[in-house]
Tab-separated table of C-alpha atoms and ligand atoms in Angstrom:
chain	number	residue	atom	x	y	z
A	1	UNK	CA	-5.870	27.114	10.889
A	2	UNK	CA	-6.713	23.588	11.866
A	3	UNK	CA	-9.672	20.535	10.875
A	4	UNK	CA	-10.661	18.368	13.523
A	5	UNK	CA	-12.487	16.678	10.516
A	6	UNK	CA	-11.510	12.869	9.177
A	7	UNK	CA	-9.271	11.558	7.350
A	8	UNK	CA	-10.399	8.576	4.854
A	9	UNK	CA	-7.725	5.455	4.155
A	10	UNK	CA	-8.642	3.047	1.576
A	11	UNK	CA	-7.709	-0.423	0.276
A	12	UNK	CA	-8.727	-3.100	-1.598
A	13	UNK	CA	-8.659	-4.925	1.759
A	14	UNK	CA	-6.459	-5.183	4.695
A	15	UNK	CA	-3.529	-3.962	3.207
A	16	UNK	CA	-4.333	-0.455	3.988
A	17	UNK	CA	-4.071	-0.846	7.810
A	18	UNK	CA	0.043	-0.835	7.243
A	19	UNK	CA	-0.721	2.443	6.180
A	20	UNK	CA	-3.043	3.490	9.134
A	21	UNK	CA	-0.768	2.240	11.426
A	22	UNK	CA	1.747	4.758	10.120
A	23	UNK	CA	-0.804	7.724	10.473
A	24	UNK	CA	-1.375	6.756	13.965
A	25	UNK	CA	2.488	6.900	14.196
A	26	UNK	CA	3.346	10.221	13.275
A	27	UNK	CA	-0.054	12.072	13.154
A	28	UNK	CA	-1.755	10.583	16.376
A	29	UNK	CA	-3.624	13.776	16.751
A	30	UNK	CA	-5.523	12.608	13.736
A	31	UNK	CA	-8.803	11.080	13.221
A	32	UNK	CA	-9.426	8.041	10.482
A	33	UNK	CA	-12.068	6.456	8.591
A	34	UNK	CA	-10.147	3.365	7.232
A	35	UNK	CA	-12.437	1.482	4.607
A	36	UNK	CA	-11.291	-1.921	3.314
A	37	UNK	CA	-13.046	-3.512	0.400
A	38	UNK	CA	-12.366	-6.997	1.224
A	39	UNK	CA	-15.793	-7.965	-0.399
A	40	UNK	CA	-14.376	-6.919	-3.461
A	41	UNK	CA	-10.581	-7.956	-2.950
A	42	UNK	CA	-8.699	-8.367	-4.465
A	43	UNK	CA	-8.137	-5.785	-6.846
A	44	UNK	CA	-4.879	-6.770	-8.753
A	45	UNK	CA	-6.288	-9.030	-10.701
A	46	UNK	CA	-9.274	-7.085	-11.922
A	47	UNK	CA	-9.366	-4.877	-14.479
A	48	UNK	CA	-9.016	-1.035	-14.470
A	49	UNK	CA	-12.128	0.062	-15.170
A	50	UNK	CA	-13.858	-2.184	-12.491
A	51	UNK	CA	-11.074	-0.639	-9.663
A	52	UNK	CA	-12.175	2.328	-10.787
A	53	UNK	CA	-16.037	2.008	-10.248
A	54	UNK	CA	-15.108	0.323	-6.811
A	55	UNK	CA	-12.601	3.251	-6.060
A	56	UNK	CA	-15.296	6.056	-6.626
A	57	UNK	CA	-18.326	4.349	-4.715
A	58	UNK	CA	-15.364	4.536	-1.648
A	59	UNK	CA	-14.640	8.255	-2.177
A	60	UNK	CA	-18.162	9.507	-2.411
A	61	UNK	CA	-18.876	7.592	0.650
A	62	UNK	CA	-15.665	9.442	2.393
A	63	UNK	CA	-17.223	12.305	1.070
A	64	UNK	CA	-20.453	11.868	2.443
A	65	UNK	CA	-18.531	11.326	5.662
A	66	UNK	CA	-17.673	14.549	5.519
A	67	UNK	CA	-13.280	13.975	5.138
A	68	UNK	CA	-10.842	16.467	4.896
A	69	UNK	CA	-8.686	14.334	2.216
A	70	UNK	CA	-8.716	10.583	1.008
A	71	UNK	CA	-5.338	8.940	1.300
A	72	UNK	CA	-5.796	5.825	-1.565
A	73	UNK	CA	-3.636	3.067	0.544
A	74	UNK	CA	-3.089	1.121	-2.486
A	75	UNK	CA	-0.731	1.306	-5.429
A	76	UNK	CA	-3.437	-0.979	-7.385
A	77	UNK	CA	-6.261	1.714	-7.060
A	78	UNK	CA	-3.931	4.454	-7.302
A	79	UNK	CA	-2.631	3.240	-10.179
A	80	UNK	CA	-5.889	2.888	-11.609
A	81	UNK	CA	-8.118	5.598	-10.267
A	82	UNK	CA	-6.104	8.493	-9.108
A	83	UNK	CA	-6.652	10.308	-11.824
A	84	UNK	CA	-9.831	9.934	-12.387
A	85	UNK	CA	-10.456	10.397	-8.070
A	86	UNK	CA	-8.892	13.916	-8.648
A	87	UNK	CA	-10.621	15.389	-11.642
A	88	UNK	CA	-13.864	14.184	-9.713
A	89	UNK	CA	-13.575	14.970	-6.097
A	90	UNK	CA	-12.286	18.718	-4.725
A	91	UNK	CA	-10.144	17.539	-1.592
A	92	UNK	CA	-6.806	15.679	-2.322
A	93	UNK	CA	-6.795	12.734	-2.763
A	94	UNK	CA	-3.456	11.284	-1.797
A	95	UNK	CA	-2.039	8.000	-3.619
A	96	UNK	CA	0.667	5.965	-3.452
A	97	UNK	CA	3.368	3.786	-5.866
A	98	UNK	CA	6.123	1.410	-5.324
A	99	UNK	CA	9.093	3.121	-4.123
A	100	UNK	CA	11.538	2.752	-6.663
A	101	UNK	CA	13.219	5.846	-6.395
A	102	UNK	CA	14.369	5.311	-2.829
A	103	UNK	CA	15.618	1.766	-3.805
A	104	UNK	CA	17.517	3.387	-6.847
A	105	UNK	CA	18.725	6.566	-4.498
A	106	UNK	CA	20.493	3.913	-2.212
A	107	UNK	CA	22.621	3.231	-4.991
A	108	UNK	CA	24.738	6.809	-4.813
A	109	UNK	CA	24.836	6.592	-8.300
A	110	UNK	CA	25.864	3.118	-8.708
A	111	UNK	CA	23.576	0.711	-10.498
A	112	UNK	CA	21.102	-1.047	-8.215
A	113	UNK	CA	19.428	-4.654	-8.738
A	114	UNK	CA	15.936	-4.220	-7.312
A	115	UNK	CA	12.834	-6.475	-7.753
A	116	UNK	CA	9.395	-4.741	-7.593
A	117	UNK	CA	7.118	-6.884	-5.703
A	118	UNK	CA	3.233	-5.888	-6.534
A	119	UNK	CA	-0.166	-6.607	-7.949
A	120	UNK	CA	-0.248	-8.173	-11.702
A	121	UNK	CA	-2.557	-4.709	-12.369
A	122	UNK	CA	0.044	-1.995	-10.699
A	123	UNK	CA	2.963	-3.620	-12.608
A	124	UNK	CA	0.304	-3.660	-15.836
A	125	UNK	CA	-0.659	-0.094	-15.388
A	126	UNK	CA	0.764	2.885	-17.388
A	127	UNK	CA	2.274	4.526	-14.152
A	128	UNK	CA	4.141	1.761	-13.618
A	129	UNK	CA	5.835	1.808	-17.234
A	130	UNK	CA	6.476	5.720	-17.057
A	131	UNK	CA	8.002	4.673	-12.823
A	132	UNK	CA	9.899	2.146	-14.756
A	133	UNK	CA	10.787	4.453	-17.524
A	134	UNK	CA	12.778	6.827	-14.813
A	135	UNK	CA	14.953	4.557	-13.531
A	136	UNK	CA	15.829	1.298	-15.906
A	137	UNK	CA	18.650	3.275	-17.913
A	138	UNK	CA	20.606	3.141	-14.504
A	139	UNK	CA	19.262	0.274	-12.925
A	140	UNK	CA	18.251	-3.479	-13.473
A	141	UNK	CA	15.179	-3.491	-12.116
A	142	UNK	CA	12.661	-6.897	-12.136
A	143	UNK	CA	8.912	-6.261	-11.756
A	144	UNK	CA	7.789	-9.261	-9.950
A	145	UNK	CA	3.660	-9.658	-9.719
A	146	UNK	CA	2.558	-11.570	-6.235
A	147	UNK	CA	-1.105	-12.026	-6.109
A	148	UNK	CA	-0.810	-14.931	-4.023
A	149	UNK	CA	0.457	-12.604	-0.884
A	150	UNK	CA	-2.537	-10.574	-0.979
A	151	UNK	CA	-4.886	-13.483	-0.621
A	152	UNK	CA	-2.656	-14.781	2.554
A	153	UNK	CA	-3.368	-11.709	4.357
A	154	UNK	CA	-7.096	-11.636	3.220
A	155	UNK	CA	-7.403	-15.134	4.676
A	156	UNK	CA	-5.882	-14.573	7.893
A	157	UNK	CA	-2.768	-17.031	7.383
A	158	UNK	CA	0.073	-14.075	7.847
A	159	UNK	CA	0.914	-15.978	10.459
A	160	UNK	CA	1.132	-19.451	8.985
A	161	UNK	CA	4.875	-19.288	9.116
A	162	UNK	CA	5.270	-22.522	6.611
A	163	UNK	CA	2.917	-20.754	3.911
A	164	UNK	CA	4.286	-17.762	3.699
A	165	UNK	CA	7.756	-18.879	3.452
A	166	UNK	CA	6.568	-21.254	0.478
A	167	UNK	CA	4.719	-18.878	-1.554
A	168	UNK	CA	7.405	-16.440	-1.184
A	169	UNK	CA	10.027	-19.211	-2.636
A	170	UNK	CA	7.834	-19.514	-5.224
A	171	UNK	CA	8.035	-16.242	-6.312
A	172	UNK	CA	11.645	-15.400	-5.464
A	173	UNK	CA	13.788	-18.537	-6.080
A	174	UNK	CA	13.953	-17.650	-9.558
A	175	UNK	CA	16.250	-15.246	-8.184
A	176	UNK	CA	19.671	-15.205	-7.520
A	177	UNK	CA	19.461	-13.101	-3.714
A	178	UNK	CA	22.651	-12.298	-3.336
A	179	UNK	CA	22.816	-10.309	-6.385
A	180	UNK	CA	19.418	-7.774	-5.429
A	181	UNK	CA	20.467	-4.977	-3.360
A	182	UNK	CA	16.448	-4.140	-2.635
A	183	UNK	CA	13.146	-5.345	-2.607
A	184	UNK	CA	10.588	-2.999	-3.574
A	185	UNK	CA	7.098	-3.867	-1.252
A	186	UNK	CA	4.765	-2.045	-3.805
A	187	UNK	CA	1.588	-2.927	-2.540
A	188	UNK	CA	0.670	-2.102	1.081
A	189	UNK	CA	-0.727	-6.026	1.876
A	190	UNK	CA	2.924	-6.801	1.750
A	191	UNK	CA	4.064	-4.521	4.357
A	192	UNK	CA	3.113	-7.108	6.739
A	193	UNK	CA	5.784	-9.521	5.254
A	194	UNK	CA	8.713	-7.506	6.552
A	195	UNK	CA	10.143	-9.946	8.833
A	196	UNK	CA	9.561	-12.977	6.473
A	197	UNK	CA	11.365	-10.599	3.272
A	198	UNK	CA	14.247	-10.567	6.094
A	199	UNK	CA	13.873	-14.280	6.469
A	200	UNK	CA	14.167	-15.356	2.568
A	201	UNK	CA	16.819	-12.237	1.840
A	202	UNK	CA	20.613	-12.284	2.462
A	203	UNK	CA	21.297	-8.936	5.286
A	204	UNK	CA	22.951	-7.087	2.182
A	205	UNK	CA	19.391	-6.506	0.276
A	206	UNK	CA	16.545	-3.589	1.439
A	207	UNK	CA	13.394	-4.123	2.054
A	208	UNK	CA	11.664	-0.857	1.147
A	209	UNK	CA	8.178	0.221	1.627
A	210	UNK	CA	6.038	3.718	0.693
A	211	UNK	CA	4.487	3.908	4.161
A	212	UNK	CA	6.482	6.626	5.616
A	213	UNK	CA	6.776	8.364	2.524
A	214	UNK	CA	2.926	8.369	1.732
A	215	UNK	CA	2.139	9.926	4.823
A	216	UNK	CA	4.947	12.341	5.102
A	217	UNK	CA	3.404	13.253	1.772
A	218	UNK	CA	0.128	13.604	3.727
A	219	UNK	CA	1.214	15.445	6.137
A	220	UNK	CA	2.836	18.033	4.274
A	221	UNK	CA	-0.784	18.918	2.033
A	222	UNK	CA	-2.725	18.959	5.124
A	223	UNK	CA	-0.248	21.660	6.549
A	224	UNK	CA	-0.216	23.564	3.734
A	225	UNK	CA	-4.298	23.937	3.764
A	226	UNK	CA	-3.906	24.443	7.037
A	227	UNK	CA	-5.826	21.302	7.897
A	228	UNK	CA	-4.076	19.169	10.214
A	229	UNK	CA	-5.511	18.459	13.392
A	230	UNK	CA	-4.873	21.055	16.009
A	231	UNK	CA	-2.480	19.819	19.230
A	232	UNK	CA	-5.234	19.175	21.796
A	233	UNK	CA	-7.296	16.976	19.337
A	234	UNK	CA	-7.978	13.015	20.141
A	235	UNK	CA	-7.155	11.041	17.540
A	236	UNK	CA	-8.505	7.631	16.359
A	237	UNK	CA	-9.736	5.196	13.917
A	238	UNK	CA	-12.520	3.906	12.980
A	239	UNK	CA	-12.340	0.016	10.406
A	240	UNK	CA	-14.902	-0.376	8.487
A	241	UNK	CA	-15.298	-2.970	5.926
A	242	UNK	CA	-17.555	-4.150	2.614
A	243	UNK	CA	-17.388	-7.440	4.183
A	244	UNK	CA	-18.839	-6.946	7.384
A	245	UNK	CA	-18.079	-11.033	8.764
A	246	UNK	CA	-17.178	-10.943	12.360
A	247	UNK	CA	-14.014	-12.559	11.267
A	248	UNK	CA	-13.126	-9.563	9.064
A	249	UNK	CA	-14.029	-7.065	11.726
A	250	UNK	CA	-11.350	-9.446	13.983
A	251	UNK	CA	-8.533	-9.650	11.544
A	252	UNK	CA	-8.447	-5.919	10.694
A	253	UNK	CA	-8.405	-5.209	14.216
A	254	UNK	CA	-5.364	-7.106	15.190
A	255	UNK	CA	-3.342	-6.357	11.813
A	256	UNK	CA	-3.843	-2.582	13.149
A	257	UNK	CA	-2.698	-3.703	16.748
A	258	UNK	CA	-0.133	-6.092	15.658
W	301	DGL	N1	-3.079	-3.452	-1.211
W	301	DGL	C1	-3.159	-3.245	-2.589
W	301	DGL	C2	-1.961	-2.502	-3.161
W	301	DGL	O1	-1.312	-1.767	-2.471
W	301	DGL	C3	-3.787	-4.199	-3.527
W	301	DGL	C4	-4.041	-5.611	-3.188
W	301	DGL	C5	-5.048	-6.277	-4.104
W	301	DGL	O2	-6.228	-6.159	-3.808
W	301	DGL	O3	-4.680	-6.896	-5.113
W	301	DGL	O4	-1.674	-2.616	-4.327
């Protein structure tokens, strides 16, 4: 058995489009509906209840849409909504959260140093704690909240090489570098920082993302409902955003082809 029928990505913004760049990746025969809420963004520094509301209005308009399964491309609104998403809505609903256990797993059973870079509301959340809860007997691990990288991407200055690298000092020079042995990117705007991450850290330290692992994950509940997209299928995606400026429309468009 096969669905020719949609999948829908969502994010508080941009972020997302790591995500859907992934999907086309490893599932090209796959069609997506990639909604990003930039209206609204961000969503790390709003409260739970109000990601929530935004979260449902996205899913019941995926719904409408007619999708085969929601894939949440946030650790903020997963972190906030899953849940909720799940009880509500009777196709999965797929979410995502910073990939700590990888960074730990690299360790081989010898205690890691990894910093958790995310939204002030994932690292807030109760997931997070009971995430944390696994691994901080074994490992030293530093939640670090970074709001301010979420806005660079929303405001098209990724590549303003000089801002980038400043606002990441700010966050990480409290650090001593050569101690961490990963960074956690636990928020899918940040994906986009790879190469600077690889810029501020020493060679010795990981940078580690849930991409892959979110849409292996995806890939695996669409088999097993016998709902991926058959062989001969065309694949493709479709951005749409709550902010429909033409200069959104533009930025989404070359994050996705960047
Ligand atoms: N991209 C989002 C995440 O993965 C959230 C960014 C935001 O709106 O604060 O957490």
């Amino acid at each position: 058995m096969t669905s020719t029928a949609p999948i829908g990505v969502f994010d508080s913004g941009l972020g997302g489009i790591s995500v859907v760049r992934e999907i086309r990746h490893n599932m090209p025969n796959e069609r997506v509906l990639y909604f990003g809420d930039s209206a609204n963004a961000p969503y790390g520094t709003k409260s739970p209840e109000q990601v929530r509301d935004l979260s449902n209005t996205i899913v019941e308009r995926f719904v409408k849409q007619g999708v085969k399964a929601v894939v949440i491309a946030c650790n903020t609104a997963t972190s906030a909504a899953a849940n909720e998403l799940r009880d509500r809505y009777d196709i999965p609903i797929i979410g995502m959260e910073p990939a700590l256990k990888v960074a730990c797993d690299r360790g081989e059973g010898h205690r890691q140093r990894v910093i958790v870079a995310a939204t002030p509301l994932t690292l807030r959340e109760k997931k997070f704690a009971v995430l944390m809860d696994r691994f901080k007997a074994d490992h030293t691990i530093f939640p670090e909240p970074c709001p301010g990288l979420v806005e660079i991407v929303e405001h098209g200055l990724l590549d303003d090489h000089d801002t980038v690298m400043r606002t990441l000092h700010e966050y990480f020079d409290q650090y001593d570098l050569s101690t961490i042995d990963s960074v956690v990117l636990g928020c899918t705007h940040f994906v986009f920082y790879r190469d600077y991450f690889r810029e501020l850290l020493p060679s010795s330290a990981a940078i580690i993302d849930g991409n892959a692992g979110t849409v292996r994950h995806l890939g695996v509940v669409l088999e097993s409902l016998g709902k991926l997209a058959p062989d001969h299928a065309d694949g493709g995606i479709e951005l749409a955003n709550s902010d429909t400026c033409e200069r959104i429309a533009r930025l989404a468009q070359s994050l996705l082809d960047r």
